């Protein structure tokens, strides 16, 4: 098997910089985590916050901390750094090879969609953002690490797309993509982001991130790993 990651993101139209940050981290005992952070507000200030939080989370994961502990630590970190006056929403999608499981950690109201052999599931319980409460509890879910399983995470710029234009981003669109059976994580992320931008008439009303982590069947062979990044400037 192999882990496939696809990420597509865009900033709010006219701001010049996205306030969302995404990091992909190799886990020290095997596997990969995607850290998705939406900083409060827009533009450079939001970017500084989200980048600070994402970098802290990535460092802790790289040090071997468990995802639940990471979520609590970054909440305390942001609370201390910004005196409880600035919030961020965070989603961490992990393929943990040490424990042979998929781990979904949320401090956000944006859902995570899981495509699996029995259909699709949605994790959408309301959870407080980090940074504004001294004690904060993330929502943690574990799923078996089976081939064909796909995790899809977003920031609220995607799930709120179209609200100013009489439209609405429907999770059914994501379910249909997953039912197509594609294992191309980047293609899935691109399709979701493109659909959200279309709902906003080509001018994103908020920063947007779509991130996909898929477990696909694969002949290990030499175990070659690949990463491709597109960074327009």
Tab-separated table of C-alpha atoms in Angstrom:
chain	number	residue	atom	x	y	z
A	1	UNK	CA	0.000	0.000	0.000
A	2	UNK	CA	0.980	3.638	-0.226
A	3	UNK	CA	-0.164	6.943	1.239
A	4	UNK	CA	-1.214	9.555	-1.308
A	5	UNK	CA	-1.614	13.217	-0.384
A	6	UNK	CA	-3.219	15.970	-2.436
A	7	UNK	CA	-3.625	19.596	-1.364
A	8	UNK	CA	-5.167	22.569	-3.169
A	9	UNK	CA	-5.441	26.027	-1.618
A	10	UNK	CA	-6.174	29.594	-2.609
A	11	UNK	CA	-6.371	32.913	-0.783
A	12	UNK	CA	-9.376	35.187	-0.481
A	13	UNK	CA	-9.800	37.210	-3.656
A	14	UNK	CA	-7.912	40.489	-3.519
A	15	UNK	CA	-5.965	39.844	-0.291
A	16	UNK	CA	-2.704	38.736	-1.909
A	17	UNK	CA	-1.889	36.149	0.776
A	18	UNK	CA	-3.849	33.219	2.176
A	19	UNK	CA	-4.513	33.153	5.910
A	20	UNK	CA	-4.632	29.337	5.822
A	21	UNK	CA	-1.539	27.156	6.252
A	22	UNK	CA	-0.979	23.496	5.397
A	23	UNK	CA	1.984	21.327	6.347
A	24	UNK	CA	2.766	17.718	5.432
A	25	UNK	CA	4.854	15.968	8.083
A	26	UNK	CA	6.556	12.578	8.052
A	27	UNK	CA	5.844	10.744	11.301
A	28	UNK	CA	8.988	9.471	13.068
A	29	UNK	CA	7.674	5.893	13.396
A	30	UNK	CA	6.189	5.757	9.927
A	31	UNK	CA	3.387	7.511	8.128
A	32	UNK	CA	2.336	11.021	7.211
A	33	UNK	CA	0.246	13.792	8.789
A	34	UNK	CA	-1.462	16.744	7.101
A	35	UNK	CA	-1.838	19.795	9.360
A	36	UNK	CA	-4.525	22.261	8.212
A	37	UNK	CA	-4.778	25.592	10.051
A	38	UNK	CA	-7.168	28.490	9.413
A	39	UNK	CA	-5.969	31.620	11.220
A	40	UNK	CA	-8.496	34.151	12.473
A	41	UNK	CA	-9.177	36.880	9.923
A	42	UNK	CA	-7.556	37.325	6.524
A	43	UNK	CA	-4.316	38.440	4.943
A	44	UNK	CA	-0.866	38.723	6.475
A	45	UNK	CA	-1.973	38.758	10.128
A	46	UNK	CA	-3.983	35.565	9.718
A	47	UNK	CA	-1.088	33.987	7.840
A	48	UNK	CA	1.346	34.734	10.650
A	49	UNK	CA	-0.987	33.062	13.120
A	50	UNK	CA	-1.737	30.000	11.006
A	51	UNK	CA	1.897	29.508	10.026
A	52	UNK	CA	3.017	29.756	13.664
A	53	UNK	CA	0.460	27.154	14.746
A	54	UNK	CA	1.126	24.810	11.815
A	55	UNK	CA	4.883	24.980	12.394
A	56	UNK	CA	4.429	24.191	16.099
A	57	UNK	CA	2.158	21.246	15.341
A	58	UNK	CA	4.577	19.916	12.724
A	59	UNK	CA	7.478	20.136	15.165
A	60	UNK	CA	5.569	18.232	17.847
A	61	UNK	CA	4.498	15.514	15.414
A	62	UNK	CA	8.089	15.216	14.225
A	63	UNK	CA	9.155	14.796	17.855
A	64	UNK	CA	6.791	11.832	18.213
A	65	UNK	CA	3.893	13.427	20.113
A	66	UNK	CA	0.493	11.819	19.635
A	67	UNK	CA	-2.066	13.786	17.669
A	68	UNK	CA	-4.374	14.445	20.623
A	69	UNK	CA	-1.467	15.782	22.669
A	70	UNK	CA	-0.402	17.931	19.723
A	71	UNK	CA	-3.853	19.515	19.480
A	72	UNK	CA	-3.909	20.355	23.182
A	73	UNK	CA	-0.354	21.704	23.115
A	74	UNK	CA	-0.927	24.024	20.149
A	75	UNK	CA	-4.097	25.351	21.785
A	76	UNK	CA	-2.130	26.199	24.932
A	77	UNK	CA	0.646	27.644	22.766
A	78	UNK	CA	-1.657	29.987	20.835
A	79	UNK	CA	-3.489	30.974	24.019
A	80	UNK	CA	-0.178	31.922	25.637
A	81	UNK	CA	1.199	33.713	22.583
A	82	UNK	CA	-1.925	35.795	21.910
A	83	UNK	CA	-3.392	36.101	25.436
A	84	UNK	CA	-6.510	34.173	24.460
A	85	UNK	CA	-7.574	36.861	21.979
A	86	UNK	CA	-6.851	35.090	18.674
A	87	UNK	CA	-8.319	31.806	17.496
A	88	UNK	CA	-7.494	29.261	14.827
A	89	UNK	CA	-9.265	26.183	13.576
A	90	UNK	CA	-7.165	23.060	13.102
A	91	UNK	CA	-7.593	19.696	11.409
A	92	UNK	CA	-4.922	16.988	11.421
A	93	UNK	CA	-5.270	13.988	9.105
A	94	UNK	CA	-2.796	11.211	9.896
A	95	UNK	CA	-1.851	7.835	8.503
A	96	UNK	CA	-0.103	6.309	11.525
A	97	UNK	CA	1.852	3.256	10.385
A	98	UNK	CA	3.111	2.528	13.900
A	99	UNK	CA	-0.442	1.819	15.098
A	100	UNK	CA	-1.834	0.803	11.672
A	101	UNK	CA	-4.603	3.389	11.867
A	102	UNK	CA	-5.935	6.604	10.413
A	103	UNK	CA	-6.322	9.398	12.959
A	104	UNK	CA	-8.563	12.429	12.439
A	105	UNK	CA	-8.161	15.294	14.924
A	106	UNK	CA	-10.451	18.327	14.803
A	107	UNK	CA	-10.743	21.669	16.547
A	108	UNK	CA	-12.964	23.114	13.847
A	109	UNK	CA	-16.556	23.143	12.644
A	110	UNK	CA	-15.437	22.151	9.152
A	111	UNK	CA	-16.211	18.476	8.525
A	112	UNK	CA	-13.954	15.631	7.501
A	113	UNK	CA	-15.347	13.182	4.953
A	114	UNK	CA	-14.190	9.564	5.000
A	115	UNK	CA	-14.601	7.370	1.947
A	116	UNK	CA	-14.342	3.648	2.682
A	117	UNK	CA	-15.478	0.257	1.469
A	118	UNK	CA	-18.941	0.596	3.025
A	119	UNK	CA	-19.621	4.042	1.554
A	120	UNK	CA	-18.876	7.418	3.118
A	121	UNK	CA	-18.945	8.885	6.621
A	122	UNK	CA	-18.912	12.470	7.858
A	123	UNK	CA	-17.262	13.772	11.018
A	124	UNK	CA	-19.007	17.076	11.683
A	125	UNK	CA	-19.489	17.402	15.442
A	126	UNK	CA	-19.059	21.003	16.569
A	127	UNK	CA	-15.716	21.575	18.292
A	128	UNK	CA	-14.257	24.806	19.680
A	129	UNK	CA	-11.359	26.464	17.836
A	130	UNK	CA	-8.004	26.620	19.587
A	131	UNK	CA	-6.470	29.647	21.282
A	132	UNK	CA	-9.393	31.251	23.100
A	133	UNK	CA	-10.160	28.725	25.848
A	134	UNK	CA	-7.653	27.784	28.524
A	135	UNK	CA	-8.895	24.199	28.485
A	136	UNK	CA	-9.743	22.796	25.078
A	137	UNK	CA	-10.636	19.297	23.962
A	138	UNK	CA	-10.221	18.145	20.355
A	139	UNK	CA	-12.448	15.596	18.637
A	140	UNK	CA	-10.322	12.523	17.857
A	141	UNK	CA	-11.410	9.611	15.648
A	142	UNK	CA	-9.559	6.455	14.633
A	143	UNK	CA	-10.220	4.378	11.523
A	144	UNK	CA	-8.631	1.192	10.196
A	145	UNK	CA	-5.821	1.724	7.726
A	146	UNK	CA	-7.330	-0.164	4.784
A	147	UNK	CA	-6.597	0.298	1.067
A	148	UNK	CA	-9.258	2.378	-0.634
A	149	UNK	CA	-9.873	4.609	2.392
A	150	UNK	CA	-9.841	8.346	1.656
A	151	UNK	CA	-9.876	11.267	4.111
A	152	UNK	CA	-10.988	14.703	2.909
A	153	UNK	CA	-10.534	17.837	5.023
A	154	UNK	CA	-11.384	21.490	4.347
A	155	UNK	CA	-11.253	24.955	5.784
A	156	UNK	CA	-14.508	26.897	6.049
A	157	UNK	CA	-13.792	28.887	2.907
A	158	UNK	CA	-14.678	25.727	0.995
A	159	UNK	CA	-17.718	24.661	2.989
A	160	UNK	CA	-19.136	28.224	2.993
A	161	UNK	CA	-18.522	28.779	-0.718
A	162	UNK	CA	-21.433	30.273	-2.635
A	163	UNK	CA	-23.213	31.778	0.358
A	164	UNK	CA	-22.955	35.316	-1.078
A	165	UNK	CA	-24.197	34.214	-4.493
A	166	UNK	CA	-27.301	32.213	-3.669
A	167	UNK	CA	-25.446	28.906	-3.825
A	168	UNK	CA	-24.212	26.389	-1.312
A	169	UNK	CA	-21.352	23.925	-1.114
A	170	UNK	CA	-22.981	20.544	-0.610
A	171	UNK	CA	-21.096	17.600	0.839
A	172	UNK	CA	-22.960	15.418	-1.638
A	173	UNK	CA	-20.549	16.713	-4.275
A	174	UNK	CA	-17.654	15.194	-2.317
A	175	UNK	CA	-19.540	11.931	-1.820
A	176	UNK	CA	-20.042	11.664	-5.574
A	177	UNK	CA	-16.328	12.208	-6.200
A	178	UNK	CA	-15.463	9.472	-3.713
A	179	UNK	CA	-17.967	7.086	-5.278
A	180	UNK	CA	-16.139	7.449	-8.595
A	181	UNK	CA	-13.411	5.278	-7.069
A	182	UNK	CA	-10.452	7.476	-8.000
A	183	UNK	CA	-7.337	7.092	-5.846
A	184	UNK	CA	-5.724	10.270	-7.215
A	185	UNK	CA	-5.573	12.455	-4.108
A	186	UNK	CA	-4.440	15.561	-5.981
A	187	UNK	CA	-7.216	15.230	-8.542
A	188	UNK	CA	-9.789	15.015	-5.752
A	189	UNK	CA	-8.393	18.089	-3.980
A	190	UNK	CA	-8.309	20.049	-7.238
A	191	UNK	CA	-11.906	19.114	-8.108
A	192	UNK	CA	-13.174	20.188	-4.691
A	193	UNK	CA	-11.337	23.521	-4.746
A	194	UNK	CA	-12.415	24.235	-8.330
A	195	UNK	CA	-16.047	23.573	-7.414
A	196	UNK	CA	-15.827	25.908	-4.395
A	197	UNK	CA	-14.277	28.680	-6.508
A	198	UNK	CA	-17.025	28.252	-9.106
A	199	UNK	CA	-19.654	28.709	-6.383
A	200	UNK	CA	-17.969	32.022	-5.509
A	201	UNK	CA	-18.110	33.061	-9.182
A	202	UNK	CA	-14.355	32.806	-9.625
A	203	UNK	CA	-13.560	35.173	-6.742
A	204	UNK	CA	-13.036	33.230	-3.496
A	205	UNK	CA	-14.873	34.969	-0.657
A	206	UNK	CA	-12.543	33.401	1.914
A	207	UNK	CA	-9.258	31.528	2.103
A	208	UNK	CA	-9.778	27.945	0.937
A	209	UNK	CA	-8.017	24.626	1.513
A	210	UNK	CA	-8.991	21.158	0.332
A	211	UNK	CA	-6.731	18.336	1.531
A	212	UNK	CA	-6.944	14.635	0.716
A	213	UNK	CA	-5.154	11.678	2.287
A	214	UNK	CA	-5.753	8.366	0.516
A	215	UNK	CA	-4.582	4.808	1.164
A	216	UNK	CA	-4.061	3.084	-2.163
A	217	UNK	CA	-2.954	-0.420	-3.129
A	218	UNK	CA	0.603	-0.425	-4.433
A	219	UNK	CA	3.453	-2.835	-5.153
A	220	UNK	CA	6.151	-1.619	-2.770
A	221	UNK	CA	9.067	-2.411	-5.103
A	222	UNK	CA	11.968	-0.126	-4.193
A	223	UNK	CA	9.749	2.050	-2.014
A	224	UNK	CA	10.317	5.214	-4.054
A	225	UNK	CA	8.659	8.295	-2.512
A	226	UNK	CA	7.580	11.340	-4.502
A	227	UNK	CA	6.431	14.878	-3.793
A	228	UNK	CA	5.312	17.577	-6.215
A	229	UNK	CA	4.639	21.208	-5.254
A	230	UNK	CA	3.148	24.050	-7.329
A	231	UNK	CA	3.759	27.481	-5.733
A	232	UNK	CA	2.688	30.420	-7.921
A	233	UNK	CA	4.156	33.844	-7.127
